[in-house]
Tab-separated table of C-alpha atoms in Angstrom:
chain	number	residue	atom	x	y	z
A	1	MET	CA	-0.005	-0.007	0.001
A	2	PHE	CA	1.149	3.558	-0.688
A	3	PHE	CA	1.278	6.421	1.769
A	4	HIS	CA	2.131	10.120	1.666
A	5	LYS	CA	4.276	11.147	4.667
A	6	LYS	CA	6.384	14.071	5.895
A	7	LEU	CA	9.892	12.979	6.882
A	8	THR	CA	13.238	14.462	7.913
A	9	HIS	CA	16.778	13.566	6.834
A	10	THR	CA	20.152	14.881	7.925
A	11	ILE	CA	22.684	15.684	5.195
A	12	THR	CA	26.394	16.406	5.724
A	13	LEU	CA	28.154	18.493	3.099
A	14	HIS	CA	31.910	18.722	2.613
A	15	PRO	CA	33.321	22.287	2.837
A	16	SER	CA	34.013	22.325	-0.932
A	17	PHE	CA	30.218	22.273	-1.553
A	18	LEU	CA	29.525	25.313	0.629
A	19	GLY	CA	28.889	28.318	-1.558
A	20	PRO	CA	26.291	29.908	-3.805
A	21	ARG	CA	24.997	26.533	-5.116
A	22	MET	CA	24.764	24.968	-1.648
A	23	ARG	CA	20.964	24.629	-1.702
A	24	GLU	CA	21.176	22.765	-5.033
A	25	PHE	CA	23.800	20.336	-3.578
A	26	VAL	CA	21.623	19.666	-0.513
A	27	THR	CA	18.604	18.928	-2.715
A	28	GLN	CA	20.629	16.642	-5.012
A	29	ARG	CA	22.153	14.800	-2.029
A	30	LEU	CA	18.674	14.251	-0.499
A	31	TYR	CA	17.391	12.599	-3.686
A	32	GLU	CA	20.523	10.376	-3.867
A	33	ASP	CA	20.381	9.369	-0.164
A	34	VAL	CA	16.707	8.457	0.115
A	35	LYS	CA	16.126	6.891	-3.336
A	36	ASP	CA	15.066	3.227	-2.802
A	37	LEU	CA	15.763	3.545	0.930
A	38	CYS	CA	13.941	1.045	3.125
A	39	SER	CA	12.994	2.089	6.602
A	40	GLY	CA	11.584	-0.615	8.888
A	41	ARG	CA	9.142	1.883	10.322
A	42	TYR	CA	7.712	3.358	7.101
A	43	GLY	CA	8.681	0.967	4.317
A	44	TYR	CA	10.310	1.833	0.964
A	45	ILE	CA	10.647	5.474	-0.116
A	46	VAL	CA	9.339	5.454	-3.699
A	47	ALA	CA	9.674	9.186	-4.511
A	48	VAL	CA	10.357	12.543	-2.916
A	49	VAL	CA	7.344	14.745	-3.670
A	50	ALA	CA	8.523	18.067	-2.277
A	51	ILE	CA	11.213	19.591	-0.094
A	52	LEU	CA	9.397	21.484	2.602
A	53	GLU	CA	12.287	23.097	4.503
A	54	ILE	CA	16.053	23.119	4.609
A	55	GLN	CA	17.145	24.296	8.055
A	56	MET	CA	20.221	26.404	8.743
A	57	GLY	CA	23.365	24.306	8.612
A	58	LYS	CA	25.574	23.596	11.606
A	59	ILE	CA	29.344	23.522	11.153
A	60	LEU	CA	30.922	20.335	12.574
A	61	PRO	CA	33.947	21.271	14.742
A	62	GLY	CA	37.274	19.923	13.502
A	63	LEU	CA	35.945	18.875	10.088
A	64	GLY	CA	34.551	22.034	8.580
A	65	SER	CA	31.649	20.100	7.097
A	66	ALA	CA	28.114	21.434	7.495
A	67	GLU	CA	25.096	19.415	8.653
A	68	PHE	CA	21.627	20.269	7.341
A	69	GLU	CA	18.292	18.902	8.487
A	70	VAL	CA	15.876	18.644	5.562
A	71	LYS	CA	12.115	18.219	5.936
A	72	TYR	CA	10.429	16.667	2.909
A	73	SER	CA	7.294	14.838	1.869
A	74	ALA	CA	7.539	11.438	0.163
A	75	ILE	CA	5.485	8.606	-1.268
A	76	LEU	CA	6.088	5.387	0.728
A	77	PHE	CA	5.401	1.744	-0.149
A	78	ARG	CA	4.737	-0.705	2.685
A	79	PRO	CA	3.194	-4.166	2.141
A	80	PHE	CA	0.617	-5.639	4.483
A	81	ARG	CA	-0.537	-9.180	5.142
A	82	ASN	CA	-3.398	-10.352	2.838
A	83	GLU	CA	-2.616	-7.640	0.290
A	84	VAL	CA	-2.785	-8.752	-3.365
A	85	MET	CA	-0.263	-7.372	-5.838
A	86	ASP	CA	1.188	-8.053	-9.269
A	87	ALA	CA	4.848	-9.103	-9.501
A	88	VAL	CA	7.403	-10.274	-12.062
A	89	VAL	CA	9.096	-13.657	-11.483
A	90	THR	CA	12.869	-13.269	-11.115
A	91	LYS	CA	14.025	-16.731	-9.996
A	92	VAL	CA	12.553	-20.237	-10.185
A	93	ASN	CA	13.852	-23.347	-8.363
A	94	ARG	CA	12.440	-26.509	-6.789
A	95	MET	CA	11.837	-24.678	-3.479
A	96	GLY	CA	9.500	-22.174	-5.139
A	97	PHE	CA	9.981	-18.892	-6.953
A	98	LYS	CA	10.946	-15.305	-6.161
A	99	SER	CA	9.198	-12.323	-7.690
A	100	MET	CA	9.617	-8.546	-7.526
A	101	ALA	CA	6.818	-6.023	-7.023
A	102	GLY	CA	8.746	-2.768	-7.396
A	103	PRO	CA	11.491	-2.856	-4.753
A	104	LEU	CA	9.772	-5.665	-2.802
A	105	GLU	CA	10.907	-9.278	-3.165
A	106	ILE	CA	8.193	-11.917	-2.614
A	107	PHE	CA	9.017	-15.598	-2.116
A	108	VAL	CA	6.338	-18.165	-3.013
A	109	SER	CA	7.093	-21.640	-1.614
A	110	THR	CA	6.076	-24.890	-3.375
A	111	GLN	CA	3.524	-25.470	-0.564
A	112	LEU	CA	1.808	-22.213	-1.606
A	113	ILE	CA	1.683	-23.105	-5.322
A	114	PRO	CA	-1.350	-25.083	-6.579
A	115	ALA	CA	-0.850	-28.879	-6.512
A	116	ASP	CA	-1.450	-29.217	-10.270
A	117	MET	CA	1.631	-27.093	-11.008
A	118	LYS	CA	4.786	-29.240	-11.174
A	119	PHE	CA	8.403	-28.150	-11.211
A	120	ASN	CA	10.322	-28.986	-14.406
A	121	GLN	CA	14.051	-28.597	-13.885
A	122	HIS	CA	14.897	-29.877	-17.353
A	123	SER	CA	13.099	-27.063	-19.146
A	124	ASN	CA	15.196	-24.058	-20.124
A	125	PRO	CA	14.654	-21.890	-18.082
A	126	PRO	CA	13.375	-23.984	-15.119
A	127	SER	CA	9.611	-23.533	-14.596
A	128	TYR	CA	6.429	-24.581	-12.846
A	129	HIS	CA	3.768	-25.648	-15.249
A	130	SER	CA	0.272	-27.085	-15.426
A	131	GLU	CA	-1.960	-27.746	-18.407
A	132	GLU	CA	-3.057	-24.115	-18.527
A	133	GLN	CA	-0.249	-22.046	-16.987
A	134	LYS	CA	3.522	-21.794	-16.982
A	135	ILE	CA	5.618	-19.851	-14.466
A	136	GLU	CA	9.186	-19.033	-15.530
A	137	VAL	CA	11.543	-16.069	-15.218
A	138	GLY	CA	9.815	-12.949	-16.589
A	139	THR	CA	6.247	-14.205	-16.046
A	140	LEU	CA	3.786	-11.703	-14.559
A	141	VAL	CA	1.945	-13.200	-11.550
A	142	ARG	CA	-0.728	-12.019	-9.121
A	143	VAL	CA	0.372	-12.880	-5.558
A	144	LYS	CA	-1.311	-12.587	-2.165
A	145	ILE	CA	1.027	-11.646	0.696
A	146	THR	CA	0.708	-14.189	3.519
A	147	GLY	CA	3.626	-13.100	5.697
A	148	VAL	CA	5.625	-9.930	6.272
A	149	ARG	CA	8.802	-9.567	8.325
A	150	ILE	CA	10.221	-6.096	8.752
A	151	ASP	CA	13.837	-5.438	9.715
A	152	ALA	CA	15.536	-2.065	10.157
A	153	THR	CA	16.698	-1.921	6.547
A	154	ALA	CA	14.675	-4.555	4.636
A	155	ILE	CA	11.221	-6.063	4.271
A	156	TYR	CA	10.830	-9.822	3.668
A	157	THR	CA	7.569	-11.257	2.359
A	158	ILE	CA	6.053	-14.654	1.632
A	159	GLY	CA	3.215	-15.006	-0.810
A	160	THR	CA	0.756	-17.527	-2.232
A	161	ILE	CA	-0.868	-18.200	-5.601
A	162	LYS	CA	-3.003	-21.058	-4.241
A	163	GLU	CA	-6.285	-19.094	-4.067
A	164	ASP	CA	-8.858	-18.058	-6.678
A	165	TYR	CA	-7.883	-15.345	-9.156
A	166	LEU	CA	-4.157	-15.627	-8.253
A	167	GLY	CA	-1.365	-16.917	-10.447
A	168	VAL	CA	-0.246	-16.113	-13.977
A	169	ILE	CA	-1.623	-12.918	-15.511
A	170	GLU	CA	-2.090	-13.154	-19.237
């Protein structure tokens, strides 16, 4: 699910960047630092919408660098249990398959794949297939999130395609 949130970030600039274009350097550094950042509390930062305020910098004693606190608004992505999303399969093996929904990696175990889908290791690339569907690298699938574990810098999810209206999207 997506959220719009106001956040703060501290940026340290080397003395060589202090000058007439300092505001531009702070803005550029913010975009570089928070792009694809995962916070355990808020989820993935998808995009910075606006920079609300750049506070006065503080000079760090002994270094000469300046520290700026920047307030900005951003679009965040955080998955929840029982949420359904579309993903692209990135890896297939006999344990299941991994898929990506934006920055989020979803693992689908063989126990959470319908029983009629069998793993074929001899096909190139390896795949799960039934009479009607085939899951291989690059296939678009609809997955339901069954488990979410959030760490300080990453989000781990487990999904299923064993329910109605889930699986390969054609």
